[in-house]
Coordinates of C-alpha atoms in Angstrom, one line a residue:
M1 CA 0.0 0.0 0.0
L2 CA 1.3 3.5 -0.9
I3 CA 0.2 6.7 0.9
T4 CA 1.2 9.6 -1.3
L5 CA 2.3 12.6 0.6
T6 CA 2.6 16.1 -1.0
S7 CA 4.6 18.9 0.5
E8 CA 1.2 20.2 1.8
D9 CA 0.5 16.9 3.4
L10 CA 3.9 17.0 5.2
T11 CA 2.9 20.3 6.8
K12 CA -0.3 18.7 8.2
V13 CA 1.3 15.6 9.8
H14 CA 0.2 15.4 13.4
F15 CA 0.0 12.9 16.3
Q16 CA -3.2 11.9 18.1
A17 CA -3.8 9.7 21.2
S18 CA -7.2 8.3 20.4
P19 CA -9.5 6.4 22.9
L20 CA -11.7 5.3 20.1
W21 CA -8.8 3.6 18.2
E22 CA -7.7 1.9 21.4
T23 CA -11.3 0.7 21.9
V24 CA -11.6 -0.7 18.4
T25 CA -8.2 -2.4 18.3
S26 CA -8.6 -3.9 21.8
L27 CA -11.6 -5.8 20.5
R28 CA -9.2 -7.6 18.1
A29 CA -6.7 -8.2 20.9
L30 CA -9.5 -9.6 23.1
Q31 CA -10.6 -12.0 20.3
A32 CA -7.0 -13.0 19.4
G33 CA -5.8 -13.4 22.9
T34 CA -2.7 -11.3 22.2
P35 CA 0.0 -12.5 24.7
L36 CA 1.3 -9.1 25.5
H37 CA -2.1 -7.9 26.7
R38 CA -3.0 -11.1 28.6
P39 CA -3.3 -9.3 32.0
W40 CA -5.8 -6.9 30.6
I41 CA -7.6 -9.6 28.6
T42 CA -8.2 -11.6 31.8
E43 CA -9.6 -8.7 33.6
A44 CA -11.6 -7.4 30.6
R45 CA -13.3 -10.8 30.2
Q46 CA -14.2 -10.8 33.8
R47 CA -15.7 -7.3 33.6
I48 CA -17.7 -8.2 30.5
S49 CA -19.0 -11.4 32.1
A50 CA -20.1 -9.4 35.2
S51 CA -21.8 -6.7 33.2
G52 CA -25.3 -6.0 34.4
D53 CA -26.3 -4.6 31.0
P54 CA -29.1 -6.9 29.6
L55 CA -27.8 -6.1 26.1
S56 CA -24.2 -7.0 26.8
R57 CA -24.2 -10.2 24.6
E58 CA -26.0 -8.2 21.8
H59 CA -23.4 -5.4 22.1
L60 CA -20.5 -7.9 21.8
R61 CA -22.1 -9.7 18.9
V62 CA -22.3 -6.5 16.9
L63 CA -18.8 -5.3 17.7
T64 CA -17.1 -8.7 17.0
T65 CA -18.9 -8.7 13.6
L66 CA -17.5 -5.2 12.7
V67 CA -14.0 -5.9 14.1
Q68 CA -12.7 -9.2 12.7
P69 CA -9.9 -11.1 14.6
K70 CA -7.8 -10.7 11.4
G71 CA -8.2 -8.7 8.3
F72 CA -10.8 -6.0 7.8
I73 CA -12.1 -3.7 10.4
A74 CA -15.1 -1.4 9.5
D75 CA -13.5 1.9 8.6
S76 CA -16.6 3.9 9.9
L77 CA -15.7 2.8 13.4
T78 CA -12.7 5.1 13.4
P79 CA -13.6 8.3 11.5
T80 CA -11.0 11.1 11.4
P81 CA -10.4 12.3 15.0
T82 CA -10.3 15.9 16.1
R83 CA -7.3 17.3 17.9
A84 CA -9.2 17.3 21.3
D85 CA -10.7 13.9 20.9
T86 CA -12.5 12.6 24.0
F87 CA -14.3 9.3 23.7
A88 CA -17.7 11.1 23.8
E89 CA -16.6 13.4 20.9
A90 CA -15.3 10.3 19.0
L91 CA -18.7 8.6 19.4
D92 CA -20.4 11.7 18.0
A93 CA -18.2 11.4 15.0
V94 CA -19.2 7.7 14.5
A95 CA -22.8 8.6 14.8
E96 CA -22.4 11.1 12.0
V97 CA -20.8 8.8 9.5
P98 CA -23.2 8.7 6.4
A99 CA -25.1 5.5 5.7
E100 CA -23.4 5.0 2.4
L101 CA -20.0 4.6 4.2
W102 CA -21.5 2.0 6.5
A103 CA -22.9 0.2 3.5
R104 CA -19.4 0.2 1.9
D105 CA -18.0 -1.4 5.1
F106 CA -20.8 -4.0 5.1
D107 CA -19.9 -4.9 1.5
S108 CA -16.3 -5.4 2.5
L109 CA -17.2 -7.5 5.5
E110 CA -19.4 -9.8 3.4
K111 CA -16.3 -10.7 1.4
C112 CA -14.6 -12.0 4.6
Q113 CA -14.8 -15.5 6.0
L114 CA -17.5 -14.8 8.7
A115 CA -19.0 -17.1 11.3
G116 CA -22.7 -17.8 11.0
Y117 CA -23.7 -15.4 13.7
M118 CA -21.7 -12.7 12.1
R119 CA -23.4 -13.0 8.7
A120 CA -26.8 -13.0 10.5
T121 CA -25.7 -9.8 12.4
L122 CA -24.6 -8.2 9.2
T123 CA -27.9 -8.9 7.6
E124 CA -29.7 -7.4 10.5
L125 CA -27.6 -4.2 10.4
R126 CA -28.1 -3.9 6.6
A127 CA -31.9 -4.3 7.0
D128 CA -32.4 -1.1 9.0
M129 CA -29.5 1.3 8.5
E130 CA -31.3 4.1 10.4
A131 CA -31.5 2.0 13.6
S132 CA -28.1 0.2 13.1
V133 CA -25.8 3.2 13.7
P134 CA -27.3 4.1 17.1
R135 CA -27.1 0.4 17.9
I136 CA -23.4 0.4 17.0
V137 CA -22.8 3.5 19.0
A138 CA -24.5 2.1 22.1
A139 CA -22.4 -1.1 21.8
L140 CA -19.2 1.0 21.6
R141 CA -20.2 3.0 24.6
W142 CA -20.9 -0.1 26.7
Y143 CA -17.7 -1.8 25.7
W144 CA -15.6 1.4 26.5
T145 CA -17.2 1.8 29.9
T146 CA -16.9 -1.9 30.7
A147 CA -13.5 -2.9 29.4
L148 CA -11.4 0.2 28.5
E149 CA -12.2 3.3 30.5
P150 CA -10.8 1.9 33.8
Y151 CA -7.4 1.5 32.0
W152 CA -7.5 4.6 29.9
P153 CA -5.3 6.8 32.2
R154 CA -2.5 4.2 32.1
L155 CA -2.9 3.7 28.3
R156 CA -3.0 7.4 27.7
S157 CA 0.2 8.1 29.6
V158 CA 2.1 5.6 27.4
L159 CA 0.6 7.1 24.3
L160 CA 1.5 10.7 25.3
A161 CA 5.0 9.7 26.3
D162 CA 5.5 8.1 22.8
I163 CA 4.2 11.3 21.2
D164 CA 6.6 13.4 23.3
S165 CA 9.5 11.2 22.3
R166 CA 8.7 11.3 18.6
L167 CA 8.2 15.1 18.6
D168 CA 11.7 15.3 20.0
D169 CA 12.9 13.1 17.2
L170 CA 11.1 15.3 14.7
A171 CA 12.9 18.4 16.1
R172 CA 16.3 16.7 16.1
F173 CA 16.3 14.5 13.0
G174 CA 13.3 15.5 10.8
I175 CA 10.1 13.9 9.6
Q176 CA 11.8 11.1 7.6
E177 CA 13.5 9.7 10.7
V178 CA 10.1 9.7 12.4
F179 CA 8.6 7.7 9.6
K180 CA 11.5 5.2 9.6
T181 CA 11.0 4.4 13.2
L182 CA 7.2 4.0 13.3
H183 CA 7.1 0.3 12.4
P184 CA 9.2 -2.2 10.3
S185 CA 6.4 -2.4 7.8
V186 CA 6.4 1.4 7.1
R187 CA 9.0 2.7 4.7
P188 CA 9.5 6.3 3.5
T189 CA 9.7 6.7 -0.3
D190 CA 10.3 9.7 -2.6
T191 CA 6.6 10.2 -2.9
G192 CA 5.2 9.2 0.5
L193 CA 5.1 6.1 2.6
E194 CA 5.0 2.4 1.6
I195 CA 3.3 0.0 4.0
T196 CA 3.8 -3.7 3.4
R197 CA 0.2 -4.7 3.7
G198 CA -2.6 -5.2 1.3
C199 CA -5.5 -2.7 0.8
E200 CA -8.4 -3.1 -1.6
A201 CA -9.6 0.5 -1.3
T202 CA -9.9 2.4 -4.5
E203 CA -11.4 5.6 -3.2
R204 CA -8.2 7.2 -1.9
P205 CA -8.1 10.5 0.1
K206 CA -7.4 13.7 -1.8
P207 CA -3.9 15.1 -1.7
G208 CA -3.4 17.8 0.9
S209 CA -5.5 16.1 3.6
G210 CA -2.4 15.5 5.8
L211 CA -1.5 12.4 7.8
I212 CA -2.5 11.4 11.3
L213 CA -0.1 9.2 13.3
V214 CA -1.8 7.3 16.1
P215 CA 0.2 5.5 18.8
N216 CA -1.9 2.5 19.7
A217 CA -1.1 -0.1 22.4
F218 CA -3.6 -2.8 21.2
V219 CA -2.4 -2.7 17.6
W220 CA 0.9 -4.4 18.7
P221 CA 2.7 -6.2 17.0
N222 CA 1.2 -4.9 13.8
T223 CA 0.0 -1.6 12.3
L224 CA -3.3 -0.5 10.9
V225 CA -3.8 2.0 8.1
L226 CA -6.9 4.0 7.2
N227 CA -6.4 5.2 3.7
I228 CA -9.8 5.6 2.1
A229 CA -11.9 8.7 1.3
P230 CA -13.4 10.7 2.9
F231 CA -11.1 10.1 5.9
V232 CA -7.7 11.6 6.5
P233 CA -4.9 9.0 6.0
T234 CA -4.1 7.5 9.4
I235 CA -1.4 5.1 10.5
T236 CA -1.6 3.4 13.9
Y237 CA 1.6 1.9 15.4
A238 CA 2.7 0.4 18.7
P239 CA 4.1 3.1 21.1
R240 CA 7.5 2.9 22.6
G241 CA 7.3 1.2 26.1
V242 CA 4.2 -0.8 25.2
G243 CA 5.9 -4.0 26.4
R244 CA 5.9 -2.7 30.0
L245 CA 2.3 -1.5 29.9
W246 CA 0.9 -4.2 32.1
E247 CA 4.0 -4.9 34.2
A248 CA 3.4 -5.2 38.0
T249 CA 5.1 -2.4 39.9
R250 CA 8.5 -3.5 41.2
E251 CA 8.7 -4.1 45.0
T252 CA 11.0 -1.6 46.7
R253 CA 10.0 -1.6 50.4
E254 CA 13.0 -3.6 51.6
S255 CA 15.4 -2.8 48.8
P256 CA 18.7 -0.8 48.8
V257 CA 16.9 1.8 46.7
S258 CA 14.4 2.3 49.5
R259 CA 17.2 2.7 52.1
L260 CA 19.0 5.2 49.8
L261 CA 16.0 7.3 48.7
G262 CA 13.5 6.7 51.5
R263 CA 10.5 4.4 51.1
T264 CA 8.1 6.9 49.6
R265 CA 10.5 8.2 46.9
A266 CA 11.5 4.6 46.0
Q267 CA 7.8 3.7 45.6
I268 CA 7.2 6.7 43.4
L269 CA 10.2 5.8 41.2
A270 CA 9.1 2.2 40.9
Q271 CA 5.6 3.2 40.0
L272 CA 6.7 5.0 36.9
D273 CA 6.9 2.0 34.6
V274 CA 4.7 4.2 32.5
P275 CA 4.6 8.1 32.7
M276 CA 2.0 9.3 35.3
T277 CA 0.7 12.7 36.5
T278 CA 1.0 13.8 40.2
T279 CA -2.7 13.0 40.7
Q280 CA -2.4 9.5 39.2
L281 CA 0.6 8.7 41.4
A282 CA -1.2 10.1 44.5
C283 CA -4.2 7.8 43.8
A284 CA -2.0 4.8 43.0
L285 CA 0.0 5.2 46.2
D286 CA -2.7 6.6 48.4
L287 CA -0.7 9.7 49.2
A288 CA -1.6 13.4 49.2
A289 CA -0.9 15.1 45.9
G290 CA 1.2 17.7 47.7
T291 CA 3.4 15.0 49.2
V292 CA 3.9 13.4 45.8
N293 CA 4.6 16.7 44.2
A294 CA 7.3 17.5 46.7
H295 CA 9.0 14.1 46.2
L296 CA 8.8 14.4 42.4
K297 CA 10.5 17.8 42.6
V298 CA 13.5 16.2 44.4
L299 CA 13.6 13.2 42.1
A300 CA 13.5 15.4 39.1
E301 CA 16.3 17.7 40.4
S302 CA 18.4 14.5 40.9
G303 CA 17.8 13.3 37.4
L304 CA 15.9 10.3 38.6
T305 CA 12.7 11.4 36.9
E306 CA 11.9 13.7 34.0
P307 CA 8.7 15.8 33.4
V308 CA 6.8 15.4 30.1
R309 CA 4.3 18.1 29.3
A310 CA 1.1 17.3 27.3
G311 CA -1.0 20.4 26.9
R312 CA -1.9 21.6 30.4
E313 CA -0.9 18.3 32.0
V314 CA 2.6 17.3 33.2
F315 CA 3.5 13.6 33.3
Y316 CA 6.6 12.2 35.0
Q317 CA 8.7 9.4 33.7
R318 CA 11.9 7.7 35.0
G319 CA 15.1 9.2 33.7
R320 CA 18.1 7.2 32.6
V321 CA 19.6 7.5 36.0
G322 CA 16.4 6.3 37.6
E323 CA 16.2 3.3 35.3
E324 CA 19.8 2.3 36.0
L325 CA 19.3 2.7 39.8
L326 CA 16.2 0.4 39.8
A327 CA 17.9 -2.1 37.5
R328 CA 20.7 -2.6 40.0
A329 CA 18.4 -2.8 43.0

C-alpha cells in the first residue's frame, strides 16, 4: 500500500492519542488473545461477564462482527479524529458517518470469512440502517465503559510519552526519521510512505489532507492503516514502552533503593513503569498530591525522573539514572 504525501501533506502531519482507536483495536486483541495484553484480557473478560447490561451479549455480537480477529475492520468505526478527541466526541463522529459509508463497510465484511452469527448480524444491520448506527454507538459506549475506560489513564500516559519522544525526534532529526522508526512495515519513499500490507480500497483520500499518526497499544505487534476517502490518511503503530504496559510495579520496600532514597520516593520511582501525573501517582500510592509533588521535585532535580508536558498536564517518567538505579536494586 502506498500513501502519497505532497509537500502540503507533510505540513499537516500530526499525532493523536485516540481512545476510540484503542477501543476498536482492543476488540481484536480480546478475540485473538494477544499474549502481550494477557493481564488486561483476563480482567476485561471478567468485567464483560459481570456486566449488568441486559444487552451485553448483543453489544458484543455487533462489535465482533464489525471488528474481525484478522483482516478487515469497519472503517466507519474510526472516523478522522479531532485534535481534542474525547471518547464522547469520537462517538459523536461515529454517529455522524453517512449510511453509504457503513454500506461500503458491510460490503467489505461480506467478502470476509464470517462465522454464521456474524453473517446474521450483518444482515440485521443492513436491513435497518437508520437503527443500526445508534445500535453500534450504544455497543461501543458499553464496551468502552466496561472494558477500556478503567485502564485509559494508564494507556493514555504511554501514548503521550510516545508522542513526546517522537516530537523530540522530529525536532532533532526531521520527519523522515520519524517515519522510519514507526514500524518495520512502514518505509518512506520519494513520494510518500509504503506500507507492506494489502489494501483493496480504490477511493483514496485527496492530496493535501495531511496524515495522522496514532500510537496504539492494542495494535501491537502490527500496524493498521486507514487510507480511504473521505477520511484523512491515518497510521496506527505500537508506542515505545508498550511492552511494559501491564507490568506489575516493582517491589522496593526492603530494597537498597528504599534505604537510599527513602521508602516513599522509592515507591514513586518504581511506580513510573509508565509516565504518570501527580494525581495518578497520588491515587496509586494513596498519598496526598502535595506530598507526591514535593518528592517528584526532588527526584527530578536529581535526574531520577523527567517531566513530560502534554497540553496543560505534566507527566513524570523515569530518567536514565532512575532506570539504572532500579535495574541494579
